[in-house]
Short mmCIF file of C-alpha atoms and ligand atoms in Angstrom, two decimals:
data_model
loop_
_atom_site.label_atom_id
_atom_site.label_comp_id
_atom_site.label_asym_id
_atom_site.label_seq_id
_atom_site.Cartn_x
_atom_site.Cartn_y
_atom_site.Cartn_z
CA MET Y 152 0.00 0.00 0.00
CA PRO Y 153 1.41 3.47 -0.80
CA HIS Y 154 2.52 5.41 2.27
CA GLU Y 155 -0.07 8.14 2.89
CA GLU Y 156 1.40 11.51 3.79
CA ALA Y 157 0.69 12.42 7.44
CA SER Y 158 -1.46 15.51 7.94
CA ILE Y 159 0.33 18.49 9.42
CA TYR Y 160 -1.40 17.84 12.76
CA GLU Y 161 -0.50 14.13 12.82
CA ASP Y 162 3.05 15.14 12.00
CA ALA Y 163 3.01 17.63 14.90
CA LEU Y 164 1.76 14.93 17.29
CA SER Y 165 4.60 12.59 16.30
CA ARG Y 166 6.95 15.10 17.96
CA LEU Y 167 4.80 14.97 21.10
CA ASP Y 168 5.03 11.15 21.16
CA ARG Y 169 8.81 11.15 20.86
CA ALA Y 170 9.33 13.65 23.70
CA ALA Y 171 6.61 12.00 25.84
CA GLU Y 172 8.80 8.90 25.95
CA VAL Y 173 11.86 10.91 27.02
CA VAL Y 174 10.08 12.58 29.95
CA GLY Y 175 7.84 9.62 30.86
CA LEU Y 176 4.56 11.49 30.25
CA SER Y 177 1.48 9.66 31.56
CA SER Y 178 -1.07 8.60 28.97
CA GLU Y 179 -3.65 10.80 30.72
CA ILE Y 180 -1.60 13.96 30.13
CA ALA Y 181 -0.57 12.88 26.63
CA ASP Y 182 -4.25 12.31 25.73
CA GLN Y 183 -5.14 15.77 27.06
CA LEU Y 184 -2.50 17.36 24.86
CA ARG Y 185 -3.46 15.38 21.76
CA GLU Y 186 -6.80 17.16 21.35
CA PRO Y 187 -7.44 20.91 21.41
CA LEU Y 188 -9.52 22.31 24.25
CA GLU Y 189 -11.88 24.33 22.03
CA ALA Y 190 -12.32 25.04 18.33
CA LEU Y 191 -14.29 27.83 16.67
CA SER Y 192 -15.24 27.85 13.02
CA VAL Y 193 -16.96 30.95 11.64
CA SER Y 194 -18.07 32.61 8.43
CA VAL Y 195 -16.66 36.10 8.09
CA ARG Y 196 -19.06 38.17 5.97
CA VAL Y 197 -17.54 41.19 4.31
CA ARG Y 198 -19.21 43.96 2.30
CA MET Y 199 -16.83 44.61 -0.58
CA ASP Y 200 -16.12 48.04 -2.08
CA ASP Y 201 -18.34 47.26 -5.09
CA GLY Y 202 -21.34 46.59 -2.82
CA SER Y 203 -21.24 42.78 -3.11
CA GLN Y 204 -20.81 40.48 -0.10
CA GLN Y 205 -18.09 37.84 0.21
CA VAL Y 206 -17.89 35.14 2.85
CA PHE Y 207 -14.51 33.90 4.16
CA PRO Y 208 -13.97 30.89 6.46
CA GLY Y 209 -12.32 31.81 9.77
CA TYR Y 210 -10.95 29.63 12.57
CA ARG Y 211 -9.67 29.94 16.12
CA ILE Y 212 -8.37 27.07 18.24
CA ARG Y 213 -7.50 27.12 21.94
CA HIS Y 214 -5.24 24.14 22.37
CA ASP Y 215 -4.46 24.00 26.10
CA ASP Y 216 -4.74 26.48 28.97
CA SER Y 217 -3.10 24.54 31.80
CA ARG Y 218 -0.32 27.12 32.19
CA GLY Y 219 -2.39 30.28 31.55
CA PRO Y 220 -4.67 32.02 29.06
CA THR Y 221 -4.14 30.79 25.52
CA LYS Y 222 -1.95 32.82 23.15
CA GLY Y 223 -1.23 32.65 19.45
CA GLY Y 224 -1.26 34.47 16.14
CA LEU Y 225 -3.89 35.09 13.49
CA ARG Y 226 -2.93 34.59 9.87
CA TYR Y 227 -4.55 35.69 6.63
CA HIS Y 228 -3.64 33.24 3.89
CA PRO Y 229 -5.52 31.44 1.08
CA GLU Y 230 -4.44 28.04 2.46
CA VAL Y 231 -5.61 28.48 6.07
CA GLU Y 232 -7.66 25.45 7.19
CA MET Y 233 -8.64 23.81 10.49
CA GLU Y 234 -5.99 21.05 10.48
CA GLU Y 235 -3.20 23.61 9.99
CA VAL Y 236 -4.59 25.86 12.74
CA LYS Y 237 -4.74 22.86 15.11
CA ALA Y 238 -1.05 22.14 14.51
CA LEU Y 239 -0.11 25.79 14.95
CA ALA Y 240 -2.08 25.99 18.24
CA PHE Y 241 -0.39 22.83 19.55
CA TRP Y 242 3.03 24.32 18.75
CA MET Y 243 2.08 27.47 20.68
CA THR Y 244 1.28 25.43 23.82
CA CYS Y 245 4.72 23.81 23.62
CA LYS Y 246 6.48 27.09 22.77
CA CYS Y 247 5.01 29.02 25.73
CA ALA Y 248 5.95 26.16 28.08
CA LEU Y 249 9.48 26.01 26.68
CA MET Y 250 9.87 29.77 27.22
CA ASP Y 251 8.35 29.37 30.69
CA ILE Y 252 5.86 32.18 30.11
CA PRO Y 253 2.41 31.82 31.72
CA PHE Y 254 0.35 31.16 28.60
CA GLY Y 255 -1.21 28.18 26.86
CA GLY Y 256 -1.42 27.81 23.09
CA ALA Y 257 -3.90 29.02 20.47
CA LYS Y 258 -3.96 30.00 16.80
CA GLY Y 259 -6.39 31.28 14.23
CA GLY Y 260 -6.76 32.63 10.78
CA VAL Y 261 -8.94 33.51 7.84
CA CYS Y 262 -8.79 31.73 4.50
CA VAL Y 263 -8.28 34.78 2.28
CA ASP Y 264 -5.75 36.32 -0.07
CA PRO Y 265 -5.34 39.63 1.81
CA GLN Y 266 -3.36 41.25 -0.99
CA SER Y 267 -6.43 41.03 -3.23
CA LEU Y 268 -8.45 43.22 -0.83
CA SER Y 269 -8.48 47.00 -0.57
CA ARG Y 270 -7.45 48.56 2.73
CA MET Y 271 -11.11 49.25 3.63
CA GLU Y 272 -12.13 45.66 2.78
CA LEU Y 273 -9.27 44.37 4.93
CA GLU Y 274 -10.40 46.53 7.83
CA ARG Y 275 -14.03 45.34 7.47
CA LEU Y 276 -12.79 41.71 7.33
CA SER Y 277 -10.67 42.16 10.48
CA ARG Y 278 -13.48 43.82 12.42
CA ALA Y 279 -16.04 41.21 11.28
CA PHE Y 280 -13.69 38.38 12.33
CA VAL Y 281 -13.35 39.91 15.81
CA GLN Y 282 -17.13 40.18 16.14
CA ARG Y 283 -17.43 36.44 15.37
CA MET Y 284 -14.67 35.61 17.89
CA ALA Y 285 -15.64 38.13 20.60
CA SER Y 286 -16.90 35.61 23.15
CA PHE Y 287 -14.08 33.16 22.42
CA ILE Y 288 -11.11 35.51 22.94
CA GLY Y 289 -10.45 37.81 25.92
CA PRO Y 290 -7.59 39.38 27.93
CA ASN Y 291 -7.63 36.53 30.48
CA ARG Y 292 -8.88 33.83 28.12
CA ASP Y 293 -7.32 33.90 24.67
CA ILE Y 294 -5.05 36.61 23.31
CA PRO Y 295 -4.37 36.80 19.54
CA ALA Y 296 -1.29 38.34 17.86
CA PRO Y 297 0.06 38.87 14.32
CA ASP Y 298 1.25 36.06 12.07
CA VAL Y 299 1.60 35.57 8.30
CA TYR Y 300 0.10 38.56 6.39
CA THR Y 301 -1.24 40.25 9.52
CA ASN Y 302 0.53 43.19 11.14
CA PRO Y 303 0.28 45.93 13.82
CA THR Y 304 -2.28 47.95 11.84
CA ILE Y 305 -4.61 44.94 11.70
CA MET Y 306 -4.04 44.19 15.42
CA GLY Y 307 -4.97 47.82 16.19
CA TRP Y 308 -8.29 47.52 14.29
CA MET Y 309 -9.01 44.26 16.11
CA MET Y 310 -8.32 45.71 19.56
CA ASP Y 311 -10.55 48.67 18.72
CA GLU Y 312 -13.40 46.42 17.53
CA TYR Y 313 -13.17 44.15 20.59
CA SER Y 314 -13.20 47.22 22.86
CA GLN Y 315 -16.33 48.48 21.10
CA VAL Y 316 -18.07 45.11 21.57
CA GLN Y 317 -17.14 45.11 25.29
CA ASN Y 318 -17.95 48.81 25.69
CA GLU Y 319 -14.60 49.47 27.41
CA LEU Y 320 -10.97 49.80 26.36
CA CYS Y 321 -9.33 46.35 26.37
CA PRO Y 322 -5.73 46.78 25.19
CA SER Y 323 -4.51 43.45 26.59
CA VAL Y 324 -6.91 41.38 24.45
CA ILE Y 325 -4.42 41.41 21.60
CA THR Y 326 -0.67 41.92 21.19
CA GLY Y 327 1.49 43.15 18.35
CA LYS Y 328 -0.46 46.44 18.31
CA PRO Y 329 1.01 49.71 17.02
CA LEU Y 330 3.11 51.56 19.61
CA ALA Y 331 0.55 54.40 19.63
CA LEU Y 332 -2.20 51.94 20.58
CA ASN Y 333 -0.57 50.33 23.63
CA GLY Y 334 1.89 48.22 21.68
CA SER Y 335 5.32 47.31 23.05
CA PRO Y 336 8.64 48.68 21.95
CA GLY Y 337 10.57 45.91 20.21
CA ARG Y 338 7.54 43.69 19.40
CA ASN Y 339 7.83 44.09 15.64
CA GLU Y 340 11.43 42.80 15.55
CA ALA Y 341 11.03 40.32 18.41
CA THR Y 342 10.69 37.09 16.42
CA GLY Y 343 13.78 37.79 14.33
CA ARG Y 344 15.66 39.03 17.38
CA GLY Y 345 14.88 35.84 19.31
CA ALA Y 346 16.29 33.74 16.44
CA TYR Y 347 19.32 36.06 16.34
CA TYR Y 348 19.99 35.39 20.04
CA CYS Y 349 19.92 31.63 19.32
CA ILE Y 350 22.46 32.11 16.52
CA LYS Y 351 24.67 34.20 18.83
CA GLU Y 352 24.60 31.34 21.36
CA LEU Y 353 25.75 28.95 18.62
CA GLU Y 354 28.40 31.48 17.56
CA SER Y 355 29.86 31.67 21.06
CA ARG Y 356 30.01 27.87 21.38
CA LYS Y 357 31.43 27.25 17.90
CA GLY Y 358 33.80 30.23 17.83
CA TRP Y 359 32.42 31.47 14.50
CA ASN Y 360 33.77 34.52 12.73
CA PRO Y 361 30.52 36.09 11.40
CA HIS Y 362 32.26 37.32 8.22
CA GLN Y 363 32.86 33.70 7.24
CA VAL Y 364 29.35 32.46 7.98
CA ARG Y 365 27.05 32.23 4.94
CA VAL Y 366 23.32 32.52 5.58
CA ALA Y 367 20.27 31.90 3.34
CA ILE Y 368 16.83 33.13 4.41
CA GLN Y 369 13.57 31.91 2.87
CA GLY Y 370 10.77 34.43 3.52
CA PHE Y 371 11.59 38.11 3.78
CA GLY Y 372 8.62 39.39 5.78
CA ASN Y 373 8.50 40.68 9.31
CA ALA Y 374 10.59 37.93 10.93
CA GLY Y 375 12.95 37.26 8.00
CA GLN Y 376 13.84 40.94 7.63
CA SER Y 377 14.53 41.41 11.34
CA VAL Y 378 16.90 38.46 11.66
CA ALA Y 379 18.59 39.44 8.39
CA SER Y 380 19.22 43.02 9.63
CA LEU Y 381 20.66 41.93 12.96
CA LEU Y 382 22.94 39.32 11.39
CA PHE Y 383 24.00 41.74 8.63
CA ASP Y 384 24.93 44.38 11.23
CA ASP Y 385 27.15 41.79 12.95
CA GLY Y 386 28.96 41.03 9.69
CA TYR Y 387 27.25 37.75 8.73
CA ARG Y 388 27.23 37.13 4.96
CA ILE Y 389 23.57 36.87 3.89
CA VAL Y 390 24.01 35.26 0.48
CA ALA Y 391 20.37 34.54 -0.38
CA ILE Y 392 16.90 35.80 0.49
CA SER Y 393 13.47 35.17 -1.01
CA ASP Y 394 9.78 35.88 -0.76
CA ALA Y 395 6.69 34.32 -2.30
CA THR Y 396 7.65 35.53 -5.78
CA GLY Y 397 11.26 34.24 -5.82
CA GLY Y 398 14.69 35.02 -4.48
CA ILE Y 399 18.13 36.48 -5.08
CA PHE Y 400 21.59 34.98 -4.52
CA ASN Y 401 24.89 36.82 -4.24
CA HIS Y 402 28.00 34.92 -3.21
CA GLU Y 403 29.60 38.17 -1.92
CA GLY Y 404 26.64 38.89 0.34
CA ILE Y 405 23.51 41.01 -0.09
CA SER Y 406 23.12 44.54 1.28
CA ILE Y 407 20.16 43.88 3.57
CA PRO Y 408 19.26 47.54 4.38
CA GLU Y 409 19.02 48.31 0.66
CA VAL Y 410 16.79 45.34 -0.10
CA ILE Y 411 14.56 46.14 2.87
CA SER Y 412 14.01 49.68 1.69
CA ALA Y 413 13.41 48.47 -1.89
CA LYS Y 414 11.00 45.70 -0.88
CA ASN Y 415 8.94 47.82 1.47
CA ARG Y 416 8.21 50.60 -0.98
CA LYS Y 417 4.47 51.04 -1.31
CA ASP Y 418 2.44 52.37 -4.18
CA SER Y 419 0.63 54.74 -1.83
CA ALA Y 420 0.66 55.54 1.86
CA GLU Y 421 -2.70 53.78 2.10
CA ASP Y 422 -1.32 50.42 0.96
CA LEU Y 423 -1.01 47.95 3.81
CA TYR Y 424 1.14 45.56 1.81
CA SER Y 425 3.96 46.39 -0.52
CA SER Y 426 3.68 45.01 -4.02
CA CYS Y 427 7.50 44.89 -4.30
CA SER Y 428 9.60 41.75 -4.03
CA VAL Y 429 13.21 41.11 -3.04
CA CYS Y 430 13.69 40.55 -6.77
CA ASP Y 431 12.71 44.14 -7.57
CA CYS Y 432 15.29 46.84 -8.10
CA GLY Y 433 15.33 49.64 -5.58
CA HIS Y 434 17.50 52.12 -7.45
CA CYS Y 435 16.91 52.48 -11.11
CA ASP Y 436 13.21 51.84 -11.58
CA ASP Y 437 10.88 54.00 -9.54
CA THR Y 438 7.84 51.93 -10.48
CA GLY Y 439 9.16 48.94 -8.53
CA GLY Y 440 9.24 46.80 -11.69
CA ARG Y 441 12.11 44.51 -12.60
CA CYS Y 442 15.33 46.31 -13.44
CA THR Y 443 16.90 45.57 -16.79
CA CYS Y 444 20.01 47.75 -16.41
CA GLU Y 445 23.28 46.11 -17.33
CA ASP Y 446 25.63 48.02 -15.03
CA CYS Y 447 23.50 48.79 -12.00
CA ASP Y 448 24.85 47.80 -8.59
CA CYS Y 449 21.58 47.71 -6.66
CA PRO Y 450 21.03 44.62 -4.49
CA ALA Y 451 18.67 42.85 -6.86
CA CYS Y 452 20.60 43.59 -10.07
CA GLY Y 453 23.94 42.52 -8.66
CA SER Y 454 22.47 39.18 -7.69
CA GLU Y 455 21.39 36.05 -9.45
CA ARG Y 456 17.64 35.34 -9.49
CA ILE Y 457 16.81 31.99 -7.89
CA ASP Y 458 13.60 30.20 -6.99
CA ASN Y 459 12.60 29.06 -3.51
CA PRO Y 460 13.49 25.34 -3.93
CA THR Y 461 17.00 26.36 -5.08
CA LEU Y 462 17.47 28.66 -2.08
CA LEU Y 463 16.73 25.81 0.32
CA GLU Y 464 19.43 23.64 -1.25
CA LEU Y 465 22.24 26.22 -1.36
CA ASP Y 466 25.63 25.38 0.12
CA VAL Y 467 25.48 27.66 3.19
CA ASP Y 468 26.35 27.44 6.87
CA ILE Y 469 22.93 28.51 8.18
CA LEU Y 470 19.59 28.07 6.46
CA ILE Y 471 16.70 30.06 7.95
CA PRO Y 472 13.23 29.07 6.72
CA ALA Y 473 11.07 32.10 7.64
CA ALA Y 474 8.02 31.67 5.40
CA ILE Y 475 5.51 28.85 5.74
CA GLU Y 476 5.17 25.16 6.74
CA LYS Y 477 6.44 22.03 5.03
CA GLN Y 478 9.34 23.49 3.08
CA ILE Y 479 11.90 20.81 4.03
CA THR Y 480 10.34 17.42 3.38
CA ALA Y 481 11.44 13.84 2.69
CA GLU Y 482 11.65 14.89 -0.98
CA ASN Y 483 14.36 17.57 -0.61
CA ALA Y 484 15.94 16.90 2.81
CA ASN Y 485 18.76 14.90 1.24
CA ARG Y 486 19.73 17.91 -0.83
CA ILE Y 487 19.89 20.37 2.10
CA ASN Y 488 23.50 21.55 2.25
CA ALA Y 489 23.40 23.76 5.34
CA ASP Y 490 25.11 22.75 8.59
CA TYR Y 491 22.43 24.44 10.67
CA VAL Y 492 18.72 25.01 10.06
CA VAL Y 493 17.29 27.72 12.31
CA GLU Y 494 13.51 27.53 12.00
CA ILE Y 495 11.75 30.88 12.17
CA ALA Y 496 8.69 29.66 10.29
CA ASN Y 497 6.36 27.39 12.20
CA GLY Y 498 6.63 23.79 11.03
CA PRO Y 499 8.95 24.26 8.03
CA THR Y 500 10.45 20.75 8.46
CA THR Y 501 8.38 17.55 8.40
CA SER Y 502 9.25 14.71 10.79
CA ASP Y 503 10.37 12.46 7.85
CA ALA Y 504 12.77 15.22 6.84
CA ASP Y 505 14.02 15.52 10.44
CA GLU Y 506 15.29 11.95 10.29
CA ILE Y 507 17.11 12.53 7.01
CA LEU Y 508 18.69 15.76 8.29
CA ALA Y 509 19.83 14.00 11.46
CA GLU Y 510 21.51 11.27 9.39
CA LYS Y 511 23.28 13.96 7.37
CA GLY Y 512 24.50 15.64 10.57
CA VAL Y 513 22.45 18.82 10.07
CA THR Y 514 21.58 20.50 13.39
CA VAL Y 515 18.03 21.88 13.48
CA ILE Y 516 17.23 24.60 16.02
CA PRO Y 517 13.47 24.00 16.16
CA ASP Y 518 10.70 26.51 15.60
CA ILE Y 519 9.35 26.35 19.14
CA LEU Y 520 12.71 27.67 20.33
CA ALA Y 521 14.04 29.74 17.42
CA ASN Y 522 10.87 31.75 16.74
CA ALA Y 523 9.72 32.15 20.35
CA GLY Y 524 10.91 35.76 20.60
CA GLY Y 525 7.57 36.95 19.18
CA VAL Y 526 5.37 35.37 21.81
CA THR Y 527 7.83 36.32 24.54
CA VAL Y 528 7.60 40.02 23.71
CA SER Y 529 3.84 39.59 23.26
CA TYR Y 530 3.85 38.48 26.89
CA PHE Y 531 5.77 41.65 27.78
CA GLU Y 532 3.19 43.71 25.86
CA TRP Y 533 0.33 42.03 27.74
CA LEU Y 534 2.12 42.76 31.03
CA GLN Y 535 2.77 46.39 30.07
CA ASN Y 536 -0.93 46.82 29.21
CA ARG Y 537 -1.67 45.94 32.85
CA THR Y 538 1.19 47.82 34.49
CA ALA Y 539 3.52 50.35 32.87
CA ARG Y 540 5.44 50.92 29.62
CA TRP Y 541 8.95 49.41 29.38
CA THR Y 542 11.87 50.86 27.46
CA GLU Y 543 13.08 49.06 24.35
CA GLU Y 544 16.34 48.29 26.18
CA LYS Y 545 14.43 46.52 28.93
CA VAL Y 546 12.32 44.57 26.41
CA ASN Y 547 15.40 43.41 24.52
CA SER Y 548 17.41 42.49 27.59
CA GLU Y 549 14.50 40.54 29.13
CA LEU Y 550 13.96 38.82 25.77
CA LYS Y 551 17.62 37.85 25.66
CA ARG Y 552 17.49 36.49 29.21
CA ILE Y 553 14.47 34.29 28.44
CA MET Y 554 15.79 33.11 25.04
CA VAL Y 555 19.19 32.19 26.46
CA ALA Y 556 17.62 30.34 29.42
CA ALA Y 557 15.42 28.28 27.05
CA PHE Y 558 18.37 27.64 24.73
CA GLU Y 559 20.54 26.43 27.63
CA GLU Y 560 17.81 24.23 29.09
CA THR Y 561 17.22 22.64 25.68
CA GLU Y 562 20.96 22.16 25.24
CA ARG Y 563 21.09 20.41 28.62
CA PHE Y 564 18.51 17.85 27.44
CA VAL Y 565 20.41 17.39 24.16
CA ARG Y 566 23.56 16.59 26.13
CA GLU Y 567 22.09 14.54 28.96
CA GLU Y 568 19.61 12.50 26.91
CA SER Y 569 21.67 12.33 23.68
CA ILE Y 570 18.71 13.53 21.64
CA ASP Y 571 18.20 16.06 18.84
CA TRP Y 572 17.36 19.69 19.56
CA ARG Y 573 13.71 19.36 18.57
CA THR Y 574 13.00 16.40 20.85
CA ALA Y 575 14.93 18.19 23.60
CA ALA Y 576 12.87 21.39 23.22
CA TYR Y 577 9.62 19.38 23.37
CA SER Y 578 10.94 17.49 26.40
CA VAL Y 579 11.56 20.75 28.29
CA ALA Y 580 8.06 21.94 27.33
CA LEU Y 581 6.38 18.68 28.33
CA THR Y 582 8.19 18.63 31.68
CA ARG Y 583 6.64 22.03 32.49
CA LEU Y 584 3.21 21.14 31.13
CA LYS Y 585 3.26 17.90 33.12
CA GLU Y 586 3.97 19.83 36.30
CA ALA Y 587 1.15 22.35 35.72
CA ILE Y 588 -1.40 19.70 34.74
CA SER Y 589 -0.44 17.54 37.75
CA CYS Y 590 -0.97 20.50 40.08
CA ARG Y 591 -4.55 20.77 38.82
CA GLY Y 592 -5.14 17.09 39.66
CA THR Y 593 -4.51 13.86 37.75
CA LYS Y 594 -5.43 10.21 38.23
CA ASN Y 595 -2.48 9.77 40.61
CA PHE Y 596 -3.76 12.60 42.79
CA PHE Y 597 -7.27 11.17 42.96
CA ASN Y 598 -5.97 7.65 43.69
CA GLN Y 599 -4.02 9.08 46.63
CA VAL Y 600 -7.03 10.81 48.24
CA ALA Y 601 -9.53 7.96 47.57
P1 NAD L 227 5.05 37.89 6.94
O1 NAD L 227 3.70 37.81 6.35
O2 NAD L 227 5.53 39.19 7.44
O3 NAD L 227 6.14 37.34 5.90
C1 NAD L 227 6.02 36.11 5.25
C2 NAD L 227 7.07 36.08 4.15
O4 NAD L 227 7.07 34.76 3.56
C3 NAD L 227 6.80 37.06 3.01
O5 NAD L 227 8.04 37.58 2.55
C4 NAD L 227 6.18 36.18 1.92
O6 NAD L 227 6.37 36.71 0.63
C5 NAD L 227 6.98 34.91 2.14
N1 NAD L 227 6.33 33.71 1.60
C6 NAD L 227 5.02 33.38 1.65
N2 NAD L 227 4.84 32.21 1.00
C7 NAD L 227 6.06 31.82 0.56
C8 NAD L 227 6.53 30.70 -0.15
N3 NAD L 227 5.69 29.74 -0.58
N4 NAD L 227 7.86 30.61 -0.43
C9 NAD L 227 8.71 31.58 -0.01
N5 NAD L 227 8.33 32.67 0.67
C10 NAD L 227 7.01 32.78 0.95
O7 NAD L 227 5.07 36.77 8.09
P2 NAD L 227 6.01 36.69 9.35
O8 NAD L 227 5.28 37.29 10.48
O9 NAD L 227 7.38 37.13 9.00
O10 NAD L 227 6.00 35.10 9.60
C11 NAD L 227 6.86 34.25 8.89
C12 NAD L 227 6.89 32.89 9.58
O11 NAD L 227 7.31 33.08 10.93
C13 NAD L 227 5.54 32.20 9.66
O12 NAD L 227 5.71 30.80 9.56
C14 NAD L 227 5.05 32.54 11.04
O13 NAD L 227 4.12 31.60 11.54
C15 NAD L 227 6.35 32.52 11.79
N6 NAD L 227 6.31 33.28 13.02
C16 NAD L 227 6.01 34.61 13.02
C17 NAD L 227 5.95 35.30 14.22
C18 NAD L 227 5.67 36.77 14.28
O14 NAD L 227 5.72 37.33 15.38
N7 NAD L 227 5.43 37.45 13.19
C19 NAD L 227 6.20 34.63 15.42
C20 NAD L 227 6.54 33.27 15.39
C21 NAD L 227 6.59 32.62 14.18
#
């Protein structure tokens, strides 16, 4: 019989099973974590600019709240579906436990191509989605945040809509808001910064000279751009970057600040998304179209155009997938040439691919560790909304403290249990979840008092 491909959620649970064995998780707790606590499926009705109505499927899952209110992003993408949201919510539970922040896991999204909507349509969609979710989310219950193709502007609309429904200002219902609307300094760069701190920990252990370390980054959005900037500033050689439309490769290294300013050019101040790509020229073509100059030295022209599959297989020291799930699979894992994969995207590597990478000696710093900077600073934002504003310096130094502690604890499991980094990260998370769930009462507890 042909081997059927595991769904993304089944694949996610296989990681749970592996770590459950390492930490001796009881079947009662494992069963609790295998199924989400609550799932919401809604129709988001939007009045379009031409007067017609369109209906978009929306989802929100609260996976587990044993350690605190549930927390997780909202994405707008044409491929959002329930099974994917379930996996993403499960990863959030594990990520918050690994970071030791007092949240459980959640995730949500709308199945929509946001770049096909006008700004007003996008605002109506965001507000309508919040109305559908209003009794499901809440500052002490479930706190959304940005994810793929959502951003601070959208989080601001959502906080405003929720506050209108509740008839009072509720800033801590959502994180990743604009600074002017009770956002946190440093939140926008936090995911990339967290991954950067992981790479700096590797650097200090391996004695790397950044100028000799070649990096390829798939996905040049919020998180990809932040990690690229920080590494570039330290002298790392970013040889390839890409977005949904393709990528560029330059053996000498790409000037990240120039590409960022070229990519983020917008057609008008009203545009929420830029129509430019990393492949577009920032210097010689004001329209943002492809440059055809022969002797231009702008970042895109000086580079070779490559596609996303090619980027993943480049001979580099560090590969950073920072786009979407299932990019490194059993099909291409054998051709991955990086020594390290630092996962900023959620779920970019399938479990089949993990085994192949391990055989090849590739070290994978897993998503629940490498991209946890975002949720960590979201936690700081939630705290600040209840207490007082922090400085950016305080946000970054607290982020570093928490990232380094999680990195070291994961490393300890790698060393003591002789396991890979992903299983180690899940083992740390499950140890903490086990403790919290046990404190609420398990079979052992009830057997003792009977
Ligand atoms: P974003 O929307 O800002 O950027 C996504 C980038 O990926 C864009 O450049 C887009 O063009 C590119 N992309 C989309 N599809 C692609 C494809 N098929 N091939 C190559 N590139 C593609 O999103 P983001 O916030 O930077 O999130 C990126 C990843 O990081 C996601 O997996 C997200 O879940 C994860 N993540 C984000 C945060 C956060 O705080 N933003 C936190 C944790 C994890």
